[in-house]
Coordinates of C-alpha atoms in Angstrom, one line a residue:
M1 CA -39.3 86.0 25.9
H2 CA -35.9 85.0 24.8
K3 CA -35.6 81.3 25.3
S4 CA -32.3 79.7 24.7
I5 CA -32.4 76.3 24.0
L6 CA -30.1 73.9 25.4
L7 CA -28.5 71.7 22.5
V8 CA -29.1 68.1 23.7
S9 CA -26.7 65.1 23.3
L10 CA -27.6 61.6 22.0
L11 CA -25.3 58.5 21.8
I12 CA -27.8 56.4 19.8
L13 CA -27.6 57.3 16.2
G14 CA -30.7 55.6 14.9
V15 CA -31.3 54.0 11.5
I16 CA -33.5 55.3 8.7
G17 CA -35.1 53.3 5.9
E18 CA -36.6 54.3 2.6
H19 CA -40.1 54.4 4.1
L20 CA -39.1 57.3 6.4
K21 CA -38.0 59.7 3.6
A22 CA -41.3 61.5 3.7
V23 CA -41.0 62.8 7.2
N24 CA -43.8 65.3 6.9
S25 CA -47.0 66.7 8.3
L26 CA -49.6 63.9 8.6
E27 CA -52.6 64.0 10.9
Q28 CA -52.5 67.3 12.7
T29 CA -55.5 67.5 15.0
S30 CA -54.3 69.9 17.6
D31 CA -55.5 71.8 20.7
I32 CA -52.3 73.9 21.3
F33 CA -50.1 74.0 18.2
T34 CA -51.0 74.9 14.6
P35 CA -50.4 72.4 11.8
A36 CA -46.8 72.0 10.9
K37 CA -45.4 74.0 8.0
A38 CA -42.0 73.9 6.3
W39 CA -40.0 77.0 7.1
N40 CA -36.6 76.0 5.7
N41 CA -35.1 73.2 3.5
G42 CA -31.6 73.1 5.0
F43 CA -29.8 71.4 7.9
N44 CA -31.8 68.2 7.5
Y45 CA -31.1 64.5 6.9
D46 CA -31.4 64.8 3.2
Q47 CA -28.7 67.5 3.2
G48 CA -26.2 65.2 5.0
Y49 CA -27.1 66.1 8.6
A50 CA -27.3 62.4 9.4
N51 CA -27.4 62.5 13.2
F52 CA -27.4 65.0 16.0
N53 CA -24.2 63.9 17.7
G54 CA -22.1 64.5 14.5
F55 CA -24.1 67.4 13.2
P56 CA -25.4 69.4 16.1
R57 CA -28.3 71.8 15.6
G58 CA -30.1 74.3 17.8
V59 CA -32.3 77.3 18.0
G60 CA -31.8 80.7 19.7
D61 CA -32.5 84.4 19.1
L62 CA -29.2 85.4 17.5
N63 CA -30.2 89.0 16.4
G64 CA -32.2 90.1 19.4
D65 CA -35.5 90.6 17.6
G66 CA -37.5 88.3 19.9
K67 CA -37.7 85.5 17.4
A68 CA -35.6 82.3 17.6
D69 CA -33.4 81.4 14.7
I70 CA -31.9 78.1 13.6
L71 CA -28.2 77.1 13.7
A72 CA -26.4 74.0 12.5
I73 CA -22.8 72.6 12.6
G74 CA -21.6 70.9 9.5
S75 CA -19.1 68.0 9.1
T76 CA -16.1 70.3 8.9
G77 CA -17.0 72.3 12.0
G78 CA -18.4 75.3 10.2
S79 CA -21.7 76.7 11.5
N80 CA -24.5 78.4 9.6
T81 CA -27.6 80.1 10.7
C82 CA -30.9 81.2 9.2
I83 CA -32.9 84.0 10.7
S84 CA -36.6 83.9 11.5
D85 CA -38.8 86.5 10.0
G86 CA -41.9 85.2 11.8
S87 CA -43.0 82.9 9.0
R88 CA -39.9 81.2 7.7
F89 CA -36.1 80.9 8.3
T90 CA -34.3 83.0 5.8
N91 CA -31.3 85.3 5.4
C92 CA -28.9 82.5 6.0
Y93 CA -25.2 83.2 6.7
H94 CA -22.0 81.6 7.9
Y95 CA -21.8 82.0 11.7
A96 CA -18.4 80.6 12.9
N97 CA -15.6 78.2 12.0
N98 CA -13.7 75.3 13.7
L99 CA -16.5 74.1 16.0
P100 CA -16.4 70.5 17.3
T101 CA -18.5 67.9 15.6
N102 CA -19.0 65.4 18.5
F103 CA -21.7 66.8 20.7
D104 CA -21.5 64.2 23.4
K105 CA -17.8 64.8 23.9
Y106 CA -17.8 68.5 23.2
P107 CA -21.3 69.9 23.8
L108 CA -22.5 73.3 22.7
A109 CA -25.2 75.7 24.0
I110 CA -26.9 78.8 22.7
C111 CA -27.6 81.5 25.3
D112 CA -27.1 85.3 25.8
V113 CA -24.1 85.4 28.1
D114 CA -23.2 89.1 27.9
G115 CA -26.7 90.6 28.5
D116 CA -27.1 92.3 25.1
R117 CA -30.3 90.3 24.3
R118 CA -28.6 88.5 21.4
E119 CA -27.9 84.9 22.1
D120 CA -24.4 83.6 21.8
L121 CA -22.8 80.2 21.0
I122 CA -20.9 78.5 23.8
S123 CA -18.6 75.6 22.9
F124 CA -17.1 73.2 25.5
T125 CA -13.9 71.9 24.1
S126 CA -11.2 69.5 25.5
N127 CA -9.5 72.2 27.6
E128 CA -11.5 75.5 27.5
V129 CA -15.0 76.9 27.2
R130 CA -15.1 79.1 24.1
V131 CA -17.7 81.9 23.7
Y132 CA -18.7 83.2 20.3
L133 CA -20.4 86.5 21.0
T134 CA -23.0 87.4 18.4
N135 CA -21.9 90.9 17.6
G136 CA -19.9 92.6 14.9
V137 CA -19.5 91.0 11.5
P138 CA -19.7 87.3 11.0
P139 CA -18.1 84.8 10.9
Y140 CA -17.7 85.4 14.6
T141 CA -14.5 84.5 16.5
Y142 CA -14.3 83.1 20.1
T143 CA -12.7 84.1 23.4
V144 CA -12.0 81.7 26.2
W145 CA -14.2 82.4 29.2
T146 CA -13.1 79.5 31.5
T147 CA -11.2 76.3 31.6
E148 CA -13.6 74.5 33.9
F149 CA -16.3 72.1 32.7
T150 CA -14.0 70.5 30.1
E151 CA -12.4 67.1 29.5
N152 CA -9.1 68.3 30.9
G153 CA -10.6 70.7 33.4
G154 CA -12.4 68.2 35.7
Q155 CA -13.1 65.1 33.5
W156 CA -16.2 66.5 31.9
D157 CA -15.9 64.0 29.0
S158 CA -19.5 63.0 28.1
F159 CA -22.7 65.1 28.0
N160 CA -24.7 61.9 28.6
V161 CA -22.9 61.3 31.9
V162 CA -21.9 64.8 33.0
P163 CA -24.3 67.3 31.2
R164 CA -23.6 71.0 31.0
M165 CA -26.1 73.7 30.3
V166 CA -26.0 77.5 30.0
K167 CA -29.0 79.5 31.4
D168 CA -29.5 82.5 33.6
V169 CA -29.8 81.2 37.1
N170 CA -29.5 84.4 39.1
G171 CA -31.8 86.7 37.1
D172 CA -29.2 89.2 35.9
G173 CA -29.9 88.7 32.2
K174 CA -26.7 86.8 31.5
G175 CA -26.4 83.0 31.0
D176 CA -24.4 81.0 33.5
I177 CA -22.9 77.5 33.2
I178 CA -24.6 74.7 35.1
G179 CA -22.9 71.3 35.2
I180 CA -23.8 68.0 36.9
S181 CA -20.5 66.4 38.0
S182 CA -19.6 62.7 38.3
S183 CA -19.6 63.2 42.1
N184 CA -23.3 64.5 42.0
N185 CA -22.3 68.1 42.6
V186 CA -24.3 70.7 40.7
R187 CA -21.7 73.3 39.9
V188 CA -22.5 76.8 38.7
A189 CA -20.2 79.4 37.1
L190 CA -21.9 82.8 36.9
S191 CA -21.3 85.0 33.9
T192 CA -19.6 88.4 34.5
G193 CA -20.4 89.5 31.0
T194 CA -16.8 89.0 29.9
G195 CA -16.1 85.6 31.5
F196 CA -17.4 82.9 33.8
A197 CA -16.5 83.2 37.4
P198 CA -15.0 80.2 39.3
S199 CA -17.7 77.6 39.9
T200 CA -19.3 76.9 43.2
I201 CA -21.5 74.0 44.4
W202 CA -25.2 74.9 44.4
L203 CA -26.6 71.4 45.2
N204 CA -25.5 67.8 45.7
Y205 CA -28.0 65.3 44.3
N206 CA -27.8 62.0 42.3
Y207 CA -29.5 62.7 39.0
G208 CA -28.6 59.3 37.6
K209 CA -25.6 60.1 35.3
N210 CA -27.4 59.1 32.2
F211 CA -29.1 61.9 30.2
N212 CA -30.7 59.6 27.8
L213 CA -32.5 57.7 30.6
Y214 CA -32.9 60.6 33.0
P215 CA -32.9 63.9 31.1
I216 CA -32.3 67.1 33.0
F217 CA -32.8 70.7 31.9
C218 CA -32.6 74.2 33.3
A219 CA -35.6 76.6 32.8
D220 CA -37.6 79.1 34.8
V221 CA -40.6 77.2 35.9
N222 CA -42.0 79.6 38.6
G223 CA -41.7 82.9 36.8
D224 CA -39.0 84.6 38.9
K225 CA -36.7 85.0 35.9
K226 CA -34.2 82.6 37.4
A227 CA -33.7 79.2 35.7
D228 CA -34.4 76.2 37.8
L229 CA -33.3 72.5 37.5
V230 CA -35.9 70.1 36.1
S231 CA -35.1 66.4 36.1
F232 CA -37.0 63.5 34.7
L233 CA -36.2 60.7 37.1
A234 CA -37.5 57.2 37.6
N235 CA -40.9 58.0 39.2
G236 CA -41.6 61.6 38.0
V237 CA -40.5 65.1 37.3
Y238 CA -38.5 66.8 40.0
V239 CA -37.8 70.5 40.3
S240 CA -35.0 72.3 42.2
L241 CA -35.8 76.0 42.3
S242 CA -33.0 78.6 42.0
T243 CA -32.7 81.1 44.8
G244 CA -30.0 83.0 42.9
T245 CA -27.3 81.5 45.1
N246 CA -28.2 77.8 45.2
F247 CA -30.7 75.2 44.1
T248 CA -33.3 74.0 46.6
T249 CA -33.8 70.3 47.4
P250 CA -35.7 68.6 44.5
T251 CA -39.4 68.2 44.9
L252 CA -41.9 66.2 42.9
W253 CA -43.9 68.3 40.5
N254 CA -45.5 65.6 38.2
T255 CA -45.6 61.8 38.3
G256 CA -45.6 61.4 34.5
Y257 CA -42.9 61.7 31.8
S258 CA -40.7 59.2 33.6
V259 CA -39.2 55.8 33.2
D260 CA -42.0 54.3 35.4
S261 CA -44.6 55.8 33.0
T262 CA -42.8 54.4 29.8
W263 CA -40.9 57.6 29.0
D264 CA -37.7 55.4 29.1
N265 CA -35.3 57.1 26.8
F266 CA -34.8 60.7 25.5
N267 CA -33.8 59.5 22.0
G268 CA -37.1 57.9 21.4
V269 CA -39.5 60.0 23.5
P270 CA -37.9 63.5 24.0
R271 CA -39.0 65.9 26.7
M272 CA -38.3 69.7 26.8
L273 CA -39.1 72.8 28.9
A274 CA -40.4 76.0 27.4
D275 CA -43.1 78.6 28.0
V276 CA -45.9 77.5 25.7
D277 CA -48.7 79.8 27.0
G278 CA -46.7 83.0 27.5
D279 CA -47.2 83.3 31.3
G280 CA -43.5 83.4 32.1
K281 CA -43.3 79.9 33.4
A282 CA -41.7 77.0 31.5
D283 CA -44.0 74.1 30.7
I284 CA -43.2 70.4 29.8
I285 CA -43.5 69.4 26.2
G286 CA -43.3 65.7 25.7
F287 CA -42.9 63.9 22.4
A288 CA -44.6 60.5 23.0
S289 CA -44.8 57.9 20.3
S290 CA -48.3 58.9 19.2
R291 CA -48.6 62.7 20.0
V292 CA -47.1 65.7 21.6
I293 CA -48.3 66.3 25.1
V294 CA -48.0 69.6 27.2
S295 CA -48.2 70.0 30.9
F296 CA -48.4 73.6 32.1
S297 CA -46.6 75.0 35.1
D298 CA -48.6 76.8 37.7
G299 CA -45.4 77.8 39.6
N300 CA -45.7 74.9 42.1
S301 CA -46.3 71.9 39.9
F302 CA -46.8 70.7 36.3
G303 CA -50.5 70.0 35.6
P304 CA -52.1 67.2 33.6
G305 CA -51.1 66.5 30.1
Y306 CA -52.9 68.2 27.2
Q307 CA -52.9 67.2 23.6
G308 CA -50.5 69.4 21.8
I309 CA -50.4 68.1 18.2
Y310 CA -50.4 64.8 16.3
N311 CA -47.1 65.3 14.6
F312 CA -43.4 65.4 15.3
V313 CA -43.6 61.8 16.7
M314 CA -43.0 58.3 15.4
E315 CA -46.6 57.4 14.6
H316 CA -47.5 60.7 13.0
G317 CA -44.8 61.9 10.7
G318 CA -42.2 59.2 11.1
W319 CA -40.0 61.1 13.6
S320 CA -38.2 58.0 14.5
S321 CA -35.6 59.4 16.9
Y322 CA -34.2 62.6 18.3
S323 CA -30.8 61.6 16.9
V324 CA -32.0 61.5 13.3
Y325 CA -34.8 64.1 13.6
P326 CA -34.0 66.6 16.4
R327 CA -36.8 68.7 17.8
F328 CA -36.7 72.0 19.8
T329 CA -39.1 74.4 21.4
A330 CA -38.6 78.2 21.2
D331 CA -40.6 81.3 20.3
V332 CA -40.0 81.7 16.5
N333 CA -42.6 84.4 15.8
G334 CA -42.2 86.8 18.7
D335 CA -45.5 86.3 20.5
K336 CA -43.7 85.1 23.7
M337 CA -45.1 81.6 23.4
A338 CA -42.8 78.7 22.6
D339 CA -43.3 76.8 19.3
I340 CA -42.1 73.5 18.0
I341 CA -39.2 73.3 15.6
G342 CA -38.4 69.9 14.0
Y343 CA -35.5 69.1 11.7
G344 CA -37.2 66.5 9.3
Y345 CA -35.9 64.5 6.4
Q346 CA -36.0 67.3 3.8
S347 CA -37.3 70.4 5.6
T348 CA -37.3 72.1 9.0
F349 CA -40.9 72.2 10.2
V350 CA -42.6 74.7 12.6
S351 CA -45.8 74.4 14.6
L352 CA -46.8 77.7 16.2
S353 CA -48.2 77.8 19.8
Q354 CA -51.7 79.0 20.1
G355 CA -51.4 79.3 23.9
R356 CA -53.7 77.5 26.3
P357 CA -57.2 77.5 25.0
S358 CA -59.7 77.8 27.9
N359 CA -61.8 74.9 26.7
I360 CA -59.2 72.2 26.4
T361 CA -59.3 69.2 28.6
A362 CA -56.6 66.8 29.8
R363 CA -55.9 63.9 27.4
S364 CA -53.1 62.0 29.2

């Protein structure tokens, strides 16, 4: 499984006090994930990466070995990556130069857009979408693949209001652009392998125009190798399946993880989509205030919440906000099950997925 992970935008920067300097592994009773271990000591708050919006970070399989790597953008726009060897992030190198350092205004994504199984970096600038293909000798340079989905190319001026993602929605192995416009149109620009085709409307639906309140993602939740739209709205989690040419009308898959059930902002209680049990269908991973909760997809709905781990949350480890301590989910050891990656105060921590034990019971 090569899960690219969408880089997420936050406007709330968060404040950290002296008592949070030991963001670390505390109580770690777990049904699904192993106890957290430090895999790398870079790209964290203590190294100057003070917030996600100014210092974006992400994960993705950059060398095509089936294990997700980490990547970070510094204050001057330079990006660095460290490669996963299955037990740590090492072999760090300079990836690219002159990247934007305001994620909400100029979002980035990591996804394989040319079908070579190595994930690439996609940068949405003021007037063009730049693609840094991960091939050749780093630092990598960009080519312009489209001028749509930008501030000057359609008023795409805030990820929080008009989010953009890059995922494979037609199952051809190449990541496509998905954007939710201010007029509620879900526009898709398919990758040709050398550029993004002109966008077309795949769905019209009001997703709320506020990512922090109503986060939305693109992931394959029914196992057909086409990424679907998953939105966390006021009263539950809604899914719009990809047909390869459009998205179906949203249907309710779970009544939790929503504003009505106290999941009222992404910065404080993040939610993500990734295949935790290796069955080819993306599951919900929710970072509540007291624990991580997982709801597995059966292809038609998301089931009840199961205890994932008592860590990576405010009450266990001091993970006060996504802005200060971003977390991601991706397969970092090559077993096709998504793990948790958290950028803490001094270290980047990993908890490996153990899959879905047959004897676990719902805890939410």
